[in-house]
PDB file of C-alpha atoms and ligand atoms in Angstrom:
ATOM      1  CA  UNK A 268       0.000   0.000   0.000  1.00 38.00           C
ATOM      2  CA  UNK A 269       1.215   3.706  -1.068  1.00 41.00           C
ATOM      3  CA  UNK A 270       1.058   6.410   1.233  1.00 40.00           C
ATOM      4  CA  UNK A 271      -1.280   7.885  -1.704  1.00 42.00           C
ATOM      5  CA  UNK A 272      -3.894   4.936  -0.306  1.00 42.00           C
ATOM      6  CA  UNK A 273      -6.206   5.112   2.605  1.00 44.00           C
ATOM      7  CA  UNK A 274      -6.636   2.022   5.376  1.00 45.00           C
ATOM      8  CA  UNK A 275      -9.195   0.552   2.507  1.00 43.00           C
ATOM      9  CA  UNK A 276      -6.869   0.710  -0.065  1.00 42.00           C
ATOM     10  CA  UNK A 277      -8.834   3.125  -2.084  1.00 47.00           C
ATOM     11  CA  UNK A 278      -6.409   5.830  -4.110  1.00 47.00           C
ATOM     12  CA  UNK A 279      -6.601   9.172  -2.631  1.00 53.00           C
ATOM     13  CA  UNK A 280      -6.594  11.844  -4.930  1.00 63.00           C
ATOM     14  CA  UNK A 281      -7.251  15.419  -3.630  1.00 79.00           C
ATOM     15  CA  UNK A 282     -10.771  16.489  -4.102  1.00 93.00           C
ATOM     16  CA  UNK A 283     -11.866  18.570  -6.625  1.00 95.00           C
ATOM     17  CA  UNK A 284     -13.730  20.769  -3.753  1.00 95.00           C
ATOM     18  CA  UNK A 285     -12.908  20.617  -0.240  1.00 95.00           C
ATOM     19  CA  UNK A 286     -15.874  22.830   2.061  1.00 95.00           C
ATOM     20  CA  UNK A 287     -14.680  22.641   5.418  1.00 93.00           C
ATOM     21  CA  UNK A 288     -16.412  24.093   8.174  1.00 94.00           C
ATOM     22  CA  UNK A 289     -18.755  26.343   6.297  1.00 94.00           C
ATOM     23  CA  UNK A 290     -21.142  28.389   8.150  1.00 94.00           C
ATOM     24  CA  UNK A 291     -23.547  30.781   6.942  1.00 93.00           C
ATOM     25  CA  UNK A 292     -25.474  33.745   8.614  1.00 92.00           C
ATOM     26  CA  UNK A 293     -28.236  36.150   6.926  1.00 92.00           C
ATOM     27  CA  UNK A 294     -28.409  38.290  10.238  1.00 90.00           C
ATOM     28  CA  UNK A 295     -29.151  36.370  13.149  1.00 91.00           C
ATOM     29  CA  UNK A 296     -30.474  33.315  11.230  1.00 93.00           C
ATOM     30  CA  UNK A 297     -28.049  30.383  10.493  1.00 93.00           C
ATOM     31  CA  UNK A 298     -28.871  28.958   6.856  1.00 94.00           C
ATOM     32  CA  UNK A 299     -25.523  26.886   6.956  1.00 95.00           C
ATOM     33  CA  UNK A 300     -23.960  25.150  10.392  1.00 95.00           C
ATOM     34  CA  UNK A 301     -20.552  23.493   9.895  1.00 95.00           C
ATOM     35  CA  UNK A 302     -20.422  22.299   6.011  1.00 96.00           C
ATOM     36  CA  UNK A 303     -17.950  19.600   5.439  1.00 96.00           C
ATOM     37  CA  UNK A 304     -17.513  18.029   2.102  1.00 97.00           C
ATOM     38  CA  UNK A 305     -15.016  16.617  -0.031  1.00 97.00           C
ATOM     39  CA  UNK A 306     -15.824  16.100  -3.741  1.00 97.00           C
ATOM     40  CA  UNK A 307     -13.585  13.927  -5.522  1.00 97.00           C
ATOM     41  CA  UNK A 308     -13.150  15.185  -9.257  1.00 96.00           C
ATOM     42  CA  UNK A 309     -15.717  13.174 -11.885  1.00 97.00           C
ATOM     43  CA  UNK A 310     -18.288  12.625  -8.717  1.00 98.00           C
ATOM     44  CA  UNK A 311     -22.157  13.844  -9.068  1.00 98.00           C
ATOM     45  CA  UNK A 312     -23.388  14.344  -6.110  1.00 98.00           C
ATOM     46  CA  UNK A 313     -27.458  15.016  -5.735  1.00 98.00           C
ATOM     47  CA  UNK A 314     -28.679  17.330  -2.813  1.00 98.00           C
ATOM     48  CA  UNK A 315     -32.241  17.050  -1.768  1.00 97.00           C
ATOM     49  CA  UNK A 316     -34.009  18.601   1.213  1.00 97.00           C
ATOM     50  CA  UNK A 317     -36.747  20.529   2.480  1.00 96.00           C
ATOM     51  CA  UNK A 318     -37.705  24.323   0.572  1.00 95.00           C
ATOM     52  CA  UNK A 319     -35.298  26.541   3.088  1.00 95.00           C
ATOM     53  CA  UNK A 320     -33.406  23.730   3.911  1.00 97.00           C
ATOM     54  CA  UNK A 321     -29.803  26.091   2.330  1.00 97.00           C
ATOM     55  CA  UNK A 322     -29.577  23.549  -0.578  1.00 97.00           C
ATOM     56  CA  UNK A 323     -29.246  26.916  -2.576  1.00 97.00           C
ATOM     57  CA  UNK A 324     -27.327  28.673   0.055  1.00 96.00           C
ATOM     58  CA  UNK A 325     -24.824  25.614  -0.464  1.00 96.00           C
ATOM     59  CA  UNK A 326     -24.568  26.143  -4.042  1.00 95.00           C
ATOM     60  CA  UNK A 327     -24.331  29.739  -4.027  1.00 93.00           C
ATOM     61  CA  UNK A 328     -21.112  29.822  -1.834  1.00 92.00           C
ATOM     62  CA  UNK A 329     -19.389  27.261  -3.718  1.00 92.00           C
ATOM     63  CA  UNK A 330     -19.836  29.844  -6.274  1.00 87.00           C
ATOM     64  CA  UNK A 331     -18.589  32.584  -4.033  1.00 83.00           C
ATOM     65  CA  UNK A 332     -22.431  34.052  -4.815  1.00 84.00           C
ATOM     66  CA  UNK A 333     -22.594  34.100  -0.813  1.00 85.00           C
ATOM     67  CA  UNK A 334     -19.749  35.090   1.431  1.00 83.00           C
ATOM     68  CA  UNK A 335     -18.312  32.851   3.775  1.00 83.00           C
ATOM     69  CA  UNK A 336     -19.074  33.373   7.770  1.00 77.00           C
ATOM     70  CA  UNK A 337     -17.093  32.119  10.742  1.00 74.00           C
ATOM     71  CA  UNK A 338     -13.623  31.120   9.586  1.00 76.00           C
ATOM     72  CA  UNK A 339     -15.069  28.066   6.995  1.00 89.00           C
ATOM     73  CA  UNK A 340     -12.969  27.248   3.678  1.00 89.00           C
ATOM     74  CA  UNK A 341     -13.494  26.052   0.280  1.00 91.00           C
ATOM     75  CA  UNK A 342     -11.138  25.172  -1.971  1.00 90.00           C
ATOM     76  CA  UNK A 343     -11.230  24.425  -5.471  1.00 91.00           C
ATOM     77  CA  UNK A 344      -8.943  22.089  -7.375  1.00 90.00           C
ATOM     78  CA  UNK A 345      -6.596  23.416  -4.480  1.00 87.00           C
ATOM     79  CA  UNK A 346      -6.871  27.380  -4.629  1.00 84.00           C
ATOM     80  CA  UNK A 347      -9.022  28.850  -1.796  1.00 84.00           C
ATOM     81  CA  UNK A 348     -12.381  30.679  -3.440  1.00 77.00           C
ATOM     82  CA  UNK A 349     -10.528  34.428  -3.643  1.00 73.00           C
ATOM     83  CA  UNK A 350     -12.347  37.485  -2.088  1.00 72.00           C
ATOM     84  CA  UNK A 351     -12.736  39.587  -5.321  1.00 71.00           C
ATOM     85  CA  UNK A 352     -11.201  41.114  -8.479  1.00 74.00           C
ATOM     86  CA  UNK A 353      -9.497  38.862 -10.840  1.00 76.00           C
ATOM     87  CA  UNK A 354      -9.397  35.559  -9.179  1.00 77.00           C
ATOM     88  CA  UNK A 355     -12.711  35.543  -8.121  1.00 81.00           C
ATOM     89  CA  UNK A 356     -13.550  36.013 -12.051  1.00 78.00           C
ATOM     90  CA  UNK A 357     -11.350  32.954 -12.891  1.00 78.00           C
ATOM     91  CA  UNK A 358     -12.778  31.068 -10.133  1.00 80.00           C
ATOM     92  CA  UNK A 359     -16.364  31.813 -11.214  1.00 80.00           C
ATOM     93  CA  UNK A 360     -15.360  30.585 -14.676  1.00 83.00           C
ATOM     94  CA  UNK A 361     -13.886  27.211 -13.360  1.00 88.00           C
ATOM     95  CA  UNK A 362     -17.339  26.883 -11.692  1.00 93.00           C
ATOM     96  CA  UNK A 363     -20.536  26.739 -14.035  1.00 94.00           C
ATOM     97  CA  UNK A 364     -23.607  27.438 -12.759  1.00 94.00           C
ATOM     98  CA  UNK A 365     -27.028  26.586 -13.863  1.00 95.00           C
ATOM     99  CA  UNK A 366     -30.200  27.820 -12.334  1.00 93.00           C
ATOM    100  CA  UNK A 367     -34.109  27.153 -11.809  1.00 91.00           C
ATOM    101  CA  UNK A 368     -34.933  30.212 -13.735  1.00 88.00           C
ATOM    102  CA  UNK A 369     -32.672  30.318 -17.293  1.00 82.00           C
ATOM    103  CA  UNK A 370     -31.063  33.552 -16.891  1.00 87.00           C
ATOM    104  CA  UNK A 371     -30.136  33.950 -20.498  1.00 95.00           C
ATOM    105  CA  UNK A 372     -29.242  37.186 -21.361  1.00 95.00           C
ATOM    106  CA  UNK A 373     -33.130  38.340 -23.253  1.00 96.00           C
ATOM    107  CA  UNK A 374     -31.301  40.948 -25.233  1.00 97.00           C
ATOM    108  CA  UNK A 375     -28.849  38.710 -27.100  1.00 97.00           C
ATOM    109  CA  UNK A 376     -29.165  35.984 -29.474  1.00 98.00           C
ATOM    110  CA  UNK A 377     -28.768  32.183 -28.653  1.00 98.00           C
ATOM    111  CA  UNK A 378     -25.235  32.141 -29.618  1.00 98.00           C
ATOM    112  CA  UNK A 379     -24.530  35.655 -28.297  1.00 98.00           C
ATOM    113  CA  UNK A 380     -25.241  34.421 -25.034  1.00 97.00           C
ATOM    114  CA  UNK A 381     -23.291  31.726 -25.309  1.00 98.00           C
ATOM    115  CA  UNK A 382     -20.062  33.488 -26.724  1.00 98.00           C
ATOM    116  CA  UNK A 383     -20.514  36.129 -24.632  1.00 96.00           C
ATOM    117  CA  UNK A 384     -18.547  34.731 -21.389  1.00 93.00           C
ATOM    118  CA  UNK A 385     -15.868  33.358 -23.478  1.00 94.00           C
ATOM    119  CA  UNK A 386     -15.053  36.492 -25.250  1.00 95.00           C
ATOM    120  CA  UNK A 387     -15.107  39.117 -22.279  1.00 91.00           C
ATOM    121  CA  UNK A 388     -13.869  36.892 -19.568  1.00 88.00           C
ATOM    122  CA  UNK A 389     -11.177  34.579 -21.527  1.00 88.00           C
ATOM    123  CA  UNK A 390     -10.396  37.130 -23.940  1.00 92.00           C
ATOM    124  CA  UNK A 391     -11.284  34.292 -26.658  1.00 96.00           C
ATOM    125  CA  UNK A 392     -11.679  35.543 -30.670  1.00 97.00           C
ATOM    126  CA  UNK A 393     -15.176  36.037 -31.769  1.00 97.00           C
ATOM    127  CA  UNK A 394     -14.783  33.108 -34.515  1.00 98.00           C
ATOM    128  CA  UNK A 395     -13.084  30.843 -31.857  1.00 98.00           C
ATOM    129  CA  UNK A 396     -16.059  31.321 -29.218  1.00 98.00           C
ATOM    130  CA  UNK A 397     -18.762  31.343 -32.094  1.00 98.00           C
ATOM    131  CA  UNK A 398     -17.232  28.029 -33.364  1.00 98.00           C
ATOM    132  CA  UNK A 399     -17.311  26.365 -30.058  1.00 98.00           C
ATOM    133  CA  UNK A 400     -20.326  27.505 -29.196  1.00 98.00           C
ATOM    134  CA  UNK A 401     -22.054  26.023 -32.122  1.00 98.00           C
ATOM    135  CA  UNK A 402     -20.796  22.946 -30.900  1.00 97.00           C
ATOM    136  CA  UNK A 403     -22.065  23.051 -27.925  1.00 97.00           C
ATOM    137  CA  UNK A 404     -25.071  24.149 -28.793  1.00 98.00           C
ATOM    138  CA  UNK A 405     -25.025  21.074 -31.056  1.00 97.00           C
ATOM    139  CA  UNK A 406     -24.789  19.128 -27.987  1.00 95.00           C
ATOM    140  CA  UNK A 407     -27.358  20.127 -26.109  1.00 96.00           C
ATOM    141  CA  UNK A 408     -29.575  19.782 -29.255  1.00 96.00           C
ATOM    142  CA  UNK A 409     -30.775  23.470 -30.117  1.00 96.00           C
ATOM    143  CA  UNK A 410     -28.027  24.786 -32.994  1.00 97.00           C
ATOM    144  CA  UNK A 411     -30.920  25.130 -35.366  1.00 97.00           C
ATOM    145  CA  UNK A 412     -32.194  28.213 -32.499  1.00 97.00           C
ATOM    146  CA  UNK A 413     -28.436  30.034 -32.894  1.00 98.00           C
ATOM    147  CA  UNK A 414     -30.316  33.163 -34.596  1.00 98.00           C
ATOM    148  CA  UNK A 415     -33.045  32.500 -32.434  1.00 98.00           C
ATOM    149  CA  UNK A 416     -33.926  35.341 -29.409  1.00 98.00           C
ATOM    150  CA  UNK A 417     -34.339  33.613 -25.705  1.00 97.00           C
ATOM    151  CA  UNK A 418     -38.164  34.252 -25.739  1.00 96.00           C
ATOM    152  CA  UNK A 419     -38.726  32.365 -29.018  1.00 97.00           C
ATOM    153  CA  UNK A 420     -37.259  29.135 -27.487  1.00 97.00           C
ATOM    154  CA  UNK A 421     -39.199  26.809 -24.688  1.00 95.00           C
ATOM    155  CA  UNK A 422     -38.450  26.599 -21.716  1.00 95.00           C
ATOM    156  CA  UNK A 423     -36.313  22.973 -21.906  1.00 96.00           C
ATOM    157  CA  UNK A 424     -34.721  24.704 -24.739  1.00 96.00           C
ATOM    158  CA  UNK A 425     -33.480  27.786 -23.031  1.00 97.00           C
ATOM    159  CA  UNK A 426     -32.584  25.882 -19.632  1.00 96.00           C
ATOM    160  CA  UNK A 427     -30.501  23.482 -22.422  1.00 97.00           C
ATOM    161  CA  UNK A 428     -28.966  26.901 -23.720  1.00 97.00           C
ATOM    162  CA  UNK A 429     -27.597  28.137 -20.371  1.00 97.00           C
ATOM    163  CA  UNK A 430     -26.269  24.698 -20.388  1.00 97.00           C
ATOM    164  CA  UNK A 431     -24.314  25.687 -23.137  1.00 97.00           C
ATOM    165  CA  UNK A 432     -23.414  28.586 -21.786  1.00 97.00           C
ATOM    166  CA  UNK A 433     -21.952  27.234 -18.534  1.00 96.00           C
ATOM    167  CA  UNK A 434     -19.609  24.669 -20.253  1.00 97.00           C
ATOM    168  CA  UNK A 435     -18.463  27.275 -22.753  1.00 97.00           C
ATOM    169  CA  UNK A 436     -16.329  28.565 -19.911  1.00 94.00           C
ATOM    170  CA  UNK A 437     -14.608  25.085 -19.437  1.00 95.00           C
ATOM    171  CA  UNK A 438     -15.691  24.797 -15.840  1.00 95.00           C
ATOM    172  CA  UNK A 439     -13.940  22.416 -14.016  1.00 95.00           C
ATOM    173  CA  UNK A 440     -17.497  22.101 -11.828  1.00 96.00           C
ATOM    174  CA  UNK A 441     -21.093  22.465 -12.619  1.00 97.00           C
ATOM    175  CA  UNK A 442     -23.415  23.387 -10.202  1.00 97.00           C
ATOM    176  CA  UNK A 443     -27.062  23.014 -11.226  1.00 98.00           C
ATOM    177  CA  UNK A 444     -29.658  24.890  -8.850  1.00 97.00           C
ATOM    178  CA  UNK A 445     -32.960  22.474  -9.553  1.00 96.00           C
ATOM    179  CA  UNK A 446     -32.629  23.015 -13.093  1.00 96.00           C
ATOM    180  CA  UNK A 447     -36.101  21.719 -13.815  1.00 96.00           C
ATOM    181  CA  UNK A 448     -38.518  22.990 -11.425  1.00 94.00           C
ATOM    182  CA  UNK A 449     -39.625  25.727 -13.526  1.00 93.00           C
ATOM    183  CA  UNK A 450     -40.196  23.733 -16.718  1.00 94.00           C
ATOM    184  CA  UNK A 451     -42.961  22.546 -17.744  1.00 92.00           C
ATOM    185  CA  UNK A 452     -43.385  17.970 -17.082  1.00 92.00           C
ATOM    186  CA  UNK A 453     -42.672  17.441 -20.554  1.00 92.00           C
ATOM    187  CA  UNK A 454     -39.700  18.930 -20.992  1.00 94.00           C
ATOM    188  CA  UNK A 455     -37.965  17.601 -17.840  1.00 96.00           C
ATOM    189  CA  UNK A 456     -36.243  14.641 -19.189  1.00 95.00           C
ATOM    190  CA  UNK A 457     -34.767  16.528 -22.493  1.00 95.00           C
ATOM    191  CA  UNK A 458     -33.325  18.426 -19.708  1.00 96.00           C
ATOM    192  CA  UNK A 459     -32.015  15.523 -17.756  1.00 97.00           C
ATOM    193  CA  UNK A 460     -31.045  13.571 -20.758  1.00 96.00           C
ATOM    194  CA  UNK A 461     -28.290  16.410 -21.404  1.00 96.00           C
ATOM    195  CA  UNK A 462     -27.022  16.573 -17.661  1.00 97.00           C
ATOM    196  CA  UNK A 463     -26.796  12.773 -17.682  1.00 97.00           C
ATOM    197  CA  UNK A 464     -24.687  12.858 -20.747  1.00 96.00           C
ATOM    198  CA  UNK A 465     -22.552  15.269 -19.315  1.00 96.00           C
ATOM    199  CA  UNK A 466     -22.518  13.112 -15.867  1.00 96.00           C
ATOM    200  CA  UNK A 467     -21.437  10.275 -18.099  1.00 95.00           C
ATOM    201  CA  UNK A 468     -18.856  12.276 -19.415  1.00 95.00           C
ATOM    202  CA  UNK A 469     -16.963  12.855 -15.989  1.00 96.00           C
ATOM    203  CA  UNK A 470     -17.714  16.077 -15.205  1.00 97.00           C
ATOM    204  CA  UNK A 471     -17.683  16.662 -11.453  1.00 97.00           C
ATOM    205  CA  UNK A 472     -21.253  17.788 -10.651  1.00 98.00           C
ATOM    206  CA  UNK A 473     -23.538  19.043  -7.442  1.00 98.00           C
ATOM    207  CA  UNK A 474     -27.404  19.122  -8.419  1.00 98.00           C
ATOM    208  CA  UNK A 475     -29.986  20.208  -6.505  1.00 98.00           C
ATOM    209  CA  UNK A 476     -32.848  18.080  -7.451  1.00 96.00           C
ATOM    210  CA  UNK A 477     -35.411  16.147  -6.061  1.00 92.00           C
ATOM    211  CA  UNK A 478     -35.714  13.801  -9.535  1.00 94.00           C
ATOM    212  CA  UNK A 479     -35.434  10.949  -8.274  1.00 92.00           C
ATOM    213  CA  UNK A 480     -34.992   9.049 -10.716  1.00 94.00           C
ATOM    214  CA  UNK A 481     -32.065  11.238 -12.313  1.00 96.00           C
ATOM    215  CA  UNK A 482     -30.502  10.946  -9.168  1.00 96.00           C
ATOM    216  CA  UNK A 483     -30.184   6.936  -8.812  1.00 95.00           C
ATOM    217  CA  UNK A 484     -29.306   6.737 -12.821  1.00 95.00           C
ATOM    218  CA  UNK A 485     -26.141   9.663 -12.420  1.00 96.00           C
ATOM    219  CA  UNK A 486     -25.481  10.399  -8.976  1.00 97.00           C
ATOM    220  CA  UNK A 487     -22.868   8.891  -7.282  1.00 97.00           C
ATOM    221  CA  UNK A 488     -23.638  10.481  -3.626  1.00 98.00           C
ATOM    222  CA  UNK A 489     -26.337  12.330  -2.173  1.00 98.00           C
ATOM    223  CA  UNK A 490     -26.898  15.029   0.550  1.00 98.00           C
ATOM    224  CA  UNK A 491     -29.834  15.490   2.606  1.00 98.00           C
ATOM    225  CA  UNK A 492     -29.920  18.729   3.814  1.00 98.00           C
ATOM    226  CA  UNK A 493     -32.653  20.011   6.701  1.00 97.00           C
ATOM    227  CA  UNK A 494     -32.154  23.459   8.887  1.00 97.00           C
ATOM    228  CA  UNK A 495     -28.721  24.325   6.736  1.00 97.00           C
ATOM    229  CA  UNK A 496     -26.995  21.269   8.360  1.00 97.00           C
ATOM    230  CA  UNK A 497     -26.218  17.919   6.065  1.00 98.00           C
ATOM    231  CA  UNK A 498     -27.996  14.824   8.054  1.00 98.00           C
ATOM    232  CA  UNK A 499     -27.369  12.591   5.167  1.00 98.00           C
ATOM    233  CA  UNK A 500     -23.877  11.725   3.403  1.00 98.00           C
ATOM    234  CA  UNK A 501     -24.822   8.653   1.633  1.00 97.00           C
ATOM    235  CA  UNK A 502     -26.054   7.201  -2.122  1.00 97.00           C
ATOM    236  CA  UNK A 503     -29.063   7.982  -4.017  1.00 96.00           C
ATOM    237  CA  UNK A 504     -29.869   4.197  -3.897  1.00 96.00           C
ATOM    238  CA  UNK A 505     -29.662   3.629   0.132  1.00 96.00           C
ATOM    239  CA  UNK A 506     -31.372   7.112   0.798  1.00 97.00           C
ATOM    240  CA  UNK A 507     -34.461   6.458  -1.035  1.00 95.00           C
ATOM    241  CA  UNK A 508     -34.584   2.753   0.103  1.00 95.00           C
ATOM    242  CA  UNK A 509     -33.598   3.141   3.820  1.00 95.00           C
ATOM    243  CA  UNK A 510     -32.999   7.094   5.232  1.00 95.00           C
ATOM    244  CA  UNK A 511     -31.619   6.788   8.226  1.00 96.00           C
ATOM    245  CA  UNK A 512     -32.938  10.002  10.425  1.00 97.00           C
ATOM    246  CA  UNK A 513     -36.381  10.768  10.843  1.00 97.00           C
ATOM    247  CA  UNK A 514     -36.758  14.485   8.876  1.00 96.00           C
ATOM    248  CA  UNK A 515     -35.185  12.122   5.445  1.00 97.00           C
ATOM    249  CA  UNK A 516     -38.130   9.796   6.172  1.00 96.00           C
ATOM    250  CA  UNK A 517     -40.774  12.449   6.127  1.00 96.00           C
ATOM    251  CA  UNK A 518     -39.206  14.332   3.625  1.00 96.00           C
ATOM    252  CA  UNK A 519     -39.456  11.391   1.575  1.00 95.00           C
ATOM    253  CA  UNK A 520     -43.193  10.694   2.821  1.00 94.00           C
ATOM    254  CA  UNK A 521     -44.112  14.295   1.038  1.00 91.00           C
ATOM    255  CA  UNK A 522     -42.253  14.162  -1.970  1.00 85.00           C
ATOM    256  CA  UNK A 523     -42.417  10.151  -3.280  1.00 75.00           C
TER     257      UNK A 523
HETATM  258  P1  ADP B 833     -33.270  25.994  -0.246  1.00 95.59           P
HETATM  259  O1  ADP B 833     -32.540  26.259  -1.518  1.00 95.59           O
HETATM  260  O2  ADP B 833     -32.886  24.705   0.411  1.00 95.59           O
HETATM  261  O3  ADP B 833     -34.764  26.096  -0.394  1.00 95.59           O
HETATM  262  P2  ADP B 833     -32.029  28.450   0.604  1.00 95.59           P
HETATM  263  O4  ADP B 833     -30.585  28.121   0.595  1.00 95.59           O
HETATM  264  O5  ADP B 833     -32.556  29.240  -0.519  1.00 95.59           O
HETATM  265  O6  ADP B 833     -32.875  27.112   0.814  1.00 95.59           O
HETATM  266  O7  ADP B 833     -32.380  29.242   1.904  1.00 95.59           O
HETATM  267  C1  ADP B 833     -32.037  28.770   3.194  1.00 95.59           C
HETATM  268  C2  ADP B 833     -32.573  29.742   4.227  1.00 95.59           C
HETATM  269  O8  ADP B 833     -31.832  30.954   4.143  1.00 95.59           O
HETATM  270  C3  ADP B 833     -34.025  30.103   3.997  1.00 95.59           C
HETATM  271  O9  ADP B 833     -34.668  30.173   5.256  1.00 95.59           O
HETATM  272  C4  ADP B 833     -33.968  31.454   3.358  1.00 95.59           C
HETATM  273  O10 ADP B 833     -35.097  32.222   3.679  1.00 95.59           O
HETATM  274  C5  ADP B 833     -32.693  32.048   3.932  1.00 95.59           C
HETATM  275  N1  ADP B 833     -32.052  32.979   2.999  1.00 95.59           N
HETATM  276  C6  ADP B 833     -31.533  32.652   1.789  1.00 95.59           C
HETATM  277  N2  ADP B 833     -30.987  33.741   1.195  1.00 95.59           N
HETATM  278  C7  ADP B 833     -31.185  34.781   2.045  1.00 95.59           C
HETATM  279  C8  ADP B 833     -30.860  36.180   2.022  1.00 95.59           C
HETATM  280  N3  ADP B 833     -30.194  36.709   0.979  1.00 95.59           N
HETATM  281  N4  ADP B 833     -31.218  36.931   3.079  1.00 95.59           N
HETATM  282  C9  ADP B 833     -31.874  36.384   4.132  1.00 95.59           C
HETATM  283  N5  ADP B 833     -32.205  35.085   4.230  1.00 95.59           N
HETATM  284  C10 ADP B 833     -31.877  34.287   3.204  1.00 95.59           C
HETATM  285 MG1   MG B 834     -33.242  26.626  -3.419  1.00 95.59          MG
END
């Protein structure tokens, strides 16, 4: 056994994120209590929990979105999230973010909003970020909408555009902020099918979702989350079979 091995014999490589001790305030109420986790790179890991529960709290200060509180850390791929300026543009772009509501810029085209990010933040050429864009757009199955205006597009179509738009940055991570709550049942799984291609592909992945179904077929590990703390570090597979604390069990009663 290396000393790269732990007393299983599992390889150790160093997590893609590390959130230790995280702790979150708005005022005097605590949305986060003592976050640990350590996300191996390639892992999808699901988060489920009650509305208010800081699933999106969680998210957001991955992202740097939220400030830290109390003396917690996160690291990413080794660099500690910087305060502001430069680095914390960098660090946004190594982390993609994809949210309930699109957020697509309504004033630009399909591709525009795409390219966009690439060309102000990476300094990449107009042809370079409109040629990778189209391929990404390819990939997520709207190229044919390129021209197209946000509004024009539906709903799984735009959420499948800001896709897109987050991997056109190269993140290293890609957080997804229930990504399908707002869309309408039959567009859910085109939505899914793209995120569990992308899953398949190895990229290292925290989604906020209470699809059940998604989550057994790509996650690797979930999080229960209830009152900002996580009760539940385990699989999709054992937490929707067997929960262990009493809040997963009637959090599951209300949403299965
Ligand atoms: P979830 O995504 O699990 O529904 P959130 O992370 O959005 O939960 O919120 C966790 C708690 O923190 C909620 O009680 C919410 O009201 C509170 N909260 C979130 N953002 C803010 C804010 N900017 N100011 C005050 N309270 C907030
Ligand atoms: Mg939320």
């Amino acid at each position: 056994m290396n000393e790269r091995d732990d007393a299983s014999g599992h390889q150790k490589a160093q997590a893609l994120v590390e959130i230790k001790g995280v702790n979150k305030h708005f005022g005097d109420f605590q949305a986060l209590t003592d976050i640990n986790v350590s996300i191996p790179r390639g892992q999808v890991v699901i988060v489920v929990g009650p509305s208010g529960s800081g699933k999106s709290t969680l998210c957001r200060t991955i992202n740097r979105l939220e400030t830290i509180d109390d003396g917690g850390t996160i690291t990413i791929d080794g660099t500690a999230l910087p305060e502001e300026g430069k680095a914390l543009a960098k660090l946004r772009a190594e982390v993609g973010m994809v949210f309930q509501s699109f957020n697509l810029f309504a004033h630009k085209t399909i591709l525009e909003n795409v390219t966009l990010g690439p060309i102000r933040v990476k300094g990449v050429s107009k042809k370079d970020a409109e040629e990778q864009a189209m391929k990404l757009l390819d990939r997520v199955g709207v190229a044919h909408q390129a021209k197209k205006m946000p509004a024009q597009l539906s709903g799984g179509q735009q959420q499948r555009v800001a896709i897109a738009r987050a991997l056109a940055m190269k993140p290293k991570i890609m957080l997804f902020d229930e990504p399908t709550s707002a869309l309408d049942p039959e567009m859910v799984q085109e939505v899914l099918d793209v995120m569990t291609d992308l899953a398949k592909e190895g990229m290292t992945m925290v989604v906020v979702t209470h699809e059940m179904g998604f989550a057994r077929k790509a996650g690797d590990r979930l999080l229960f989350m209830a009152d900002g703390k996580i009760l539940e570090d385990t699989t999709p597979d054992q937490f929707f079979t067997e929960p262990e604390t009493s809040r997963a069990k009637d959090f599951l009663s209300k949403i299965l």
